[in-house]
CSV table of C-alpha atoms and ligand atoms in Angstrom, one decimal:
chain,number,residue,atom,x,y,z
A,1377,MET,CA,31.4,106.9,130.4
A,1378,SER,CA,32.1,110.5,130.7
A,1379,THR,CA,35.1,112.2,129.2
A,1380,ASP,CA,36.4,112.6,132.8
A,1381,GLN,CA,36.5,108.9,133.4
A,1382,ASP,CA,38.2,108.4,130.0
A,1383,ARG,CA,40.9,110.8,131.0
A,1384,GLN,CA,41.3,109.2,134.4
A,1385,PHE,CA,41.7,105.8,132.8
A,1386,PHE,CA,44.1,107.1,130.3
A,1387,ASP,CA,46.3,108.8,132.9
A,1388,THR,CA,46.5,105.6,135.0
A,1389,PHE,CA,47.2,103.5,132.0
A,1390,MET,CA,50.1,105.8,130.9
A,1391,LEU,CA,51.5,105.8,134.5
A,1392,VAL,CA,51.5,102.0,134.6
A,1393,LEU,CA,53.1,101.8,131.2
A,1394,GLY,CA,55.8,104.3,132.2
A,1395,ILE,CA,56.6,102.3,135.4
A,1396,LEU,CA,56.9,99.1,133.4
A,1397,VAL,CA,59.3,100.8,130.9
A,1398,ALA,CA,61.4,102.2,133.8
A,1399,VAL,CA,61.6,98.8,135.4
A,1400,ALA,CA,62.7,97.2,132.1
A,1401,VAL,CA,65.4,99.8,131.6
A,1402,ALA,CA,66.6,99.3,135.2
A,1403,ILE,CA,66.8,95.5,134.8
A,1404,TYR,CA,68.8,96.0,131.6
A,1405,PHE,CA,71.4,98.1,133.3
A,1406,LEU,CA,71.5,95.9,136.4
A,1407,ALA,CA,72.2,92.9,134.2
A,1408,GLN,CA,74.9,94.8,132.3
A,1409,GLY,CA,76.6,95.8,135.6
A,1410,MET,CA,76.4,92.3,137.0
A,1411,SER,CA,77.8,90.6,133.9
A,1412,ALA,CA,80.7,93.1,133.7
A,1413,ARG,CA,81.7,92.2,137.2
A,1414,THR,CA,81.2,88.4,136.9
A,1415,GLN,CA,81.1,86.9,133.5
A,1416,LEU,CA,83.4,89.4,131.7
A,1417,ALA,CA,86.0,89.2,134.6
A,1418,PHE,CA,85.7,85.4,134.5
A,1419,ILE,CA,86.4,85.3,130.7
A,1420,GLN,CA,89.3,87.7,131.0
A,1421,GLU,CA,90.9,85.5,133.6
A,1422,ASP,CA,90.7,82.4,131.3
A,1423,PRO,CA,94.3,81.4,130.5
A,1424,ARG,CA,93.2,80.6,126.9
A,1425,VAL,CA,92.0,84.2,126.4
A,1426,GLN,CA,95.1,85.6,128.0
A,1427,ALA,CA,97.3,83.4,125.8
A,1428,ARG,CA,95.5,84.8,122.7
A,1429,VAL,CA,96.1,88.4,124.0
A,1430,ASP,CA,99.8,87.6,124.6
A,1431,GLU,CA,99.9,86.2,121.0
A,1432,ARG,CA,98.4,89.4,119.6
A,1433,ILE,CA,100.7,91.8,121.5
A,1434,ALA,CA,103.9,89.7,121.1
A,1435,SER,CA,106.7,91.7,119.5
A,1436,MET,CA,107.4,90.6,115.9
A,1437,VAL,CA,111.2,90.6,116.4
A,1438,ARG,CA,113.9,90.3,119.0
A,1439,VAL,CA,116.7,92.6,118.1
A,1440,ALA,CA,120.1,91.1,118.5
A,1441,VAL,CA,122.9,93.7,119.0
A,1442,ALA,CA,126.4,92.3,119.0
A,1443,GLY,CA,127.9,92.1,122.5
A,1444,GLU,CA,124.5,92.6,124.2
A,1445,ASP,CA,122.5,89.9,125.8
A,1446,ASN,CA,119.0,89.9,124.4
A,1447,SER,CA,117.8,86.8,126.2
A,1448,HIS,CA,115.8,88.8,128.7
A,1449,LEU,CA,113.6,90.2,125.9
A,1450,PRO,CA,110.5,88.2,125.1
A,1451,ALA,CA,110.9,85.7,122.4
A,1452,PRO,CA,109.6,86.9,119.0
A,1453,GLY,CA,106.3,85.6,117.7
A,1454,PRO,CA,103.4,83.9,119.5
A,1455,ALA,CA,103.9,82.7,123.0
A,1456,PRO,CA,105.0,79.1,122.8
A,1457,THR,CA,102.4,76.5,123.6
A,1458,ALA,CA,103.2,73.8,126.2
A,1459,GLN,CA,104.1,71.3,123.5
A,1460,ALA,CA,106.3,73.8,121.6
A,1461,ALA,CA,108.1,74.8,124.7
A,1462,ALA,CA,108.8,71.1,125.4
A,1463,ALA,CA,109.9,70.5,121.8
A,1464,ALA,CA,112.2,73.6,121.8
A,1465,ALA,CA,115.0,71.9,123.6
A,1466,PRO,CA,117.2,73.9,126.0
A,1467,ALA,CA,120.6,75.5,125.1
A,1468,ALA,CA,122.4,72.1,125.2
A,1469,ALA,CA,120.6,71.0,122.1
A,1470,THR,CA,121.6,74.0,119.9
A,1471,ALA,CA,124.4,71.7,118.8
A,1472,ASP,CA,122.1,69.5,116.7
A,1473,LEU,CA,119.9,72.1,115.1
A,1474,THR,CA,119.5,71.7,111.4
A,1475,ALA,CA,120.3,74.6,109.1
A,1476,ASP,CA,116.7,75.8,108.8
A,1477,GLN,CA,116.3,75.6,112.6
A,1478,VAL,CA,119.4,77.7,113.1
A,1479,TYR,CA,118.0,80.2,110.6
A,1480,ALA,CA,114.6,80.3,112.4
A,1481,ALA,CA,116.3,80.6,115.8
A,1482,ALA,CA,119.1,83.1,115.0
A,1483,CYS,CA,118.5,84.8,111.7
A,1484,ALA,CA,114.8,85.0,110.9
A,1485,ALA,CA,114.4,87.9,113.5
A,1486,CYS,CA,116.0,90.2,110.9
A,1487,HIS,CA,116.1,88.2,107.6
A,1488,ALA,CA,112.4,87.2,107.6
A,1489,ALA,CA,111.1,90.7,107.3
A,1490,GLY,CA,114.2,92.7,106.3
A,1491,VAL,CA,114.7,94.4,109.7
A,1492,ALA,CA,117.5,97.0,109.8
A,1493,GLY,CA,118.2,96.5,106.1
A,1494,ALA,CA,118.8,92.7,106.2
A,1495,PRO,CA,118.3,91.0,102.8
A,1496,ILE,CA,115.0,89.1,103.0
A,1497,LEU,CA,115.0,85.3,102.8
A,1498,GLY,CA,114.1,84.2,99.3
A,1499,ASP,CA,114.4,87.7,97.8
A,1500,GLN,CA,116.4,86.9,94.7
A,1501,ALA,CA,117.1,90.5,93.8
A,1502,ALA,CA,118.5,91.2,97.2
A,1503,TRP,CA,120.6,88.1,97.3
A,1504,SER,CA,122.0,87.7,93.7
A,1505,ALA,CA,124.8,90.3,94.1
A,1506,ARG,CA,125.7,88.9,97.6
A,1507,ILE,CA,125.8,85.3,96.4
A,1508,ALA,CA,128.1,86.4,93.6
A,1509,GLN,CA,130.7,87.2,96.3
A,1510,GLY,CA,131.0,83.5,96.9
A,1511,MET,CA,130.1,81.3,99.7
A,1512,ASP,CA,133.2,81.9,101.7
A,1513,THR,CA,132.8,85.6,101.9
A,1514,LEU,CA,129.1,85.3,102.8
A,1515,ALA,CA,130.0,82.8,105.6
A,1516,THR,CA,132.8,85.0,106.9
A,1517,HIS,CA,130.5,88.0,107.0
A,1518,ALA,CA,127.8,86.0,108.8
A,1519,ILE,CA,130.3,84.5,111.3
A,1520,ASP,CA,132.5,87.5,112.0
A,1521,GLY,CA,129.8,90.2,111.5
A,1522,TYR,CA,129.9,92.8,108.8
A,1523,GLN,CA,129.0,96.4,108.2
A,1524,GLY,CA,127.6,96.8,104.7
A,1525,GLU,CA,125.8,99.6,102.9
A,1526,ALA,CA,122.4,98.3,103.9
A,1527,GLY,CA,123.1,97.9,107.6
A,1528,TYR,CA,125.0,96.0,110.2
A,1529,MET,CA,125.0,92.2,110.3
A,1530,PRO,CA,126.0,91.2,113.8
A,1531,ALA,CA,128.5,88.3,114.2
A,1532,LYS,CA,126.5,85.0,114.1
A,1533,GLY,CA,123.3,87.2,114.3
A,1534,GLY,CA,124.2,87.9,117.9
A,1535,ARG,CA,124.2,84.2,118.8
A,1536,SER,CA,127.8,83.4,119.9
A,1537,ASP,CA,126.6,80.0,121.1
A,1538,LEU,CA,126.3,78.8,117.6
A,1539,SER,CA,129.3,77.1,116.0
A,1540,ASP,CA,130.9,78.4,112.8
A,1541,GLU,CA,129.6,75.3,111.0
A,1542,GLN,CA,126.1,76.0,112.1
A,1543,VAL,CA,126.2,79.6,110.9
A,1544,ARG,CA,127.7,78.5,107.6
A,1545,ALA,CA,124.9,75.9,107.2
A,1546,ALA,CA,122.4,78.6,107.8
A,1547,VAL,CA,124.0,80.8,105.2
A,1548,GLN,CA,123.9,77.9,102.8
A,1549,TYR,CA,120.2,77.5,103.6
A,1550,MET,CA,119.5,81.2,103.0
A,1551,VAL,CA,121.5,81.0,99.7
A,1552,GLU,CA,119.5,78.0,98.6
A,1553,GLN,CA,116.2,79.8,99.3
A,1554,ALA,CA,117.2,82.7,97.1
A,1555,GLN,CA,117.9,80.6,94.0
B,876,HEC,C1,120.1,92.0,113.9
B,876,HEC,C2,119.7,91.6,112.6
B,876,HEC,C3,120.3,90.4,111.9
B,876,HEC,C4,120.4,89.1,112.3
B,876,HEC,C5,119.8,88.5,113.6
B,876,HEC,C6,121.0,88.4,111.3
B,876,HEC,N1,121.4,89.2,110.3
B,876,HEC,FE1,122.3,88.7,108.6
B,876,HEC,N2,122.3,90.6,107.9
B,876,HEC,C7,121.7,91.7,108.6
B,876,HEC,C8,121.9,92.9,107.9
B,876,HEC,C9,121.4,94.3,108.3
B,876,HEC,C10,122.6,92.5,106.7
B,876,HEC,C11,122.9,93.4,105.5
B,876,HEC,C12,124.3,94.0,105.7
B,876,HEC,C13,124.7,94.9,104.5
B,876,HEC,O1,125.1,94.3,103.5
B,876,HEC,O2,124.6,96.1,104.6
B,876,HEC,C14,122.8,91.1,106.8
B,876,HEC,C15,123.4,90.4,105.8
B,876,HEC,C16,123.7,89.0,105.8
B,876,HEC,C17,124.3,88.3,104.8
B,876,HEC,C18,124.9,88.8,103.5
B,876,HEC,C19,126.3,89.2,103.8
B,876,HEC,C20,127.0,89.8,102.5
B,876,HEC,O3,128.2,89.7,102.4
B,876,HEC,O4,126.3,90.3,101.6
B,876,HEC,C21,124.3,87.0,105.2
B,876,HEC,C22,124.9,85.8,104.5
B,876,HEC,C23,123.7,86.9,106.5
B,876,HEC,N3,123.3,88.2,106.9
B,876,HEC,C24,123.5,85.8,107.2
B,876,HEC,C25,122.9,85.7,108.5
B,876,HEC,C26,122.8,84.5,109.3
B,876,HEC,C27,123.3,83.2,108.8
B,876,HEC,C28,122.2,84.9,110.4
B,876,HEC,C29,121.8,83.9,111.6
B,876,HEC,C30,122.9,83.2,112.2
B,876,HEC,C31,121.9,86.3,110.4
B,876,HEC,N4,122.4,86.8,109.2
B,876,HEC,C32,121.3,87.0,111.3
B,876,HEC,C33,121.1,91.6,109.8
B,876,HEC,C34,121.0,90.5,110.6
């Protein structure tokens, strides 16, 4: 074998190798492109994936402003599952909500995280001075609304569909949690 033949063999060998690498890279990008248009699109359309996304981007609170209807705003927290939606009875059933359910439905939006200066449920320091005012004052403030130093507590938390007794029961529940 002469050096010439060696060189020729080497050149051909490198050419074939180069073509193989180019084909491999091309297949890789082709597969990427295809999966982006088929598999990825398919996954993103899956209702379970969409439900999880809704859950992640759901707003933490629904602000209730006295005199304004906030029912058009999305409900706070994760999107309700089919069962939860079925269990959460329509407006007619607000009459037989227990105190903690009233709290969860009407008060937690502000009082769970302390939105707008609301005293947080279970925060003894924030509640002790308020509890000292007596149950009647607390209930009146919750039922009729009240502007305090920390912020504005809307009448019945903006839920005029609740009865005075229900709001009073929710106040009782909140007071119990702070003791
Ligand atoms: C829009 C937010 C918001 C919602 C909803 C809300 N609260 Fe409040 N609440 C406040 C704020 C703010 C304060 C603090 C007012 C202050 O003392 O400055 C407060 C204070 C209170 C107090 C203490 C009053 C006092 O005299 O110290 C009670 C009791 C109370 N809320 C009960 C409730 C109940 C019961 C509900 C549900 C039916 C509710 N709140 C819903 C914002 C809210």
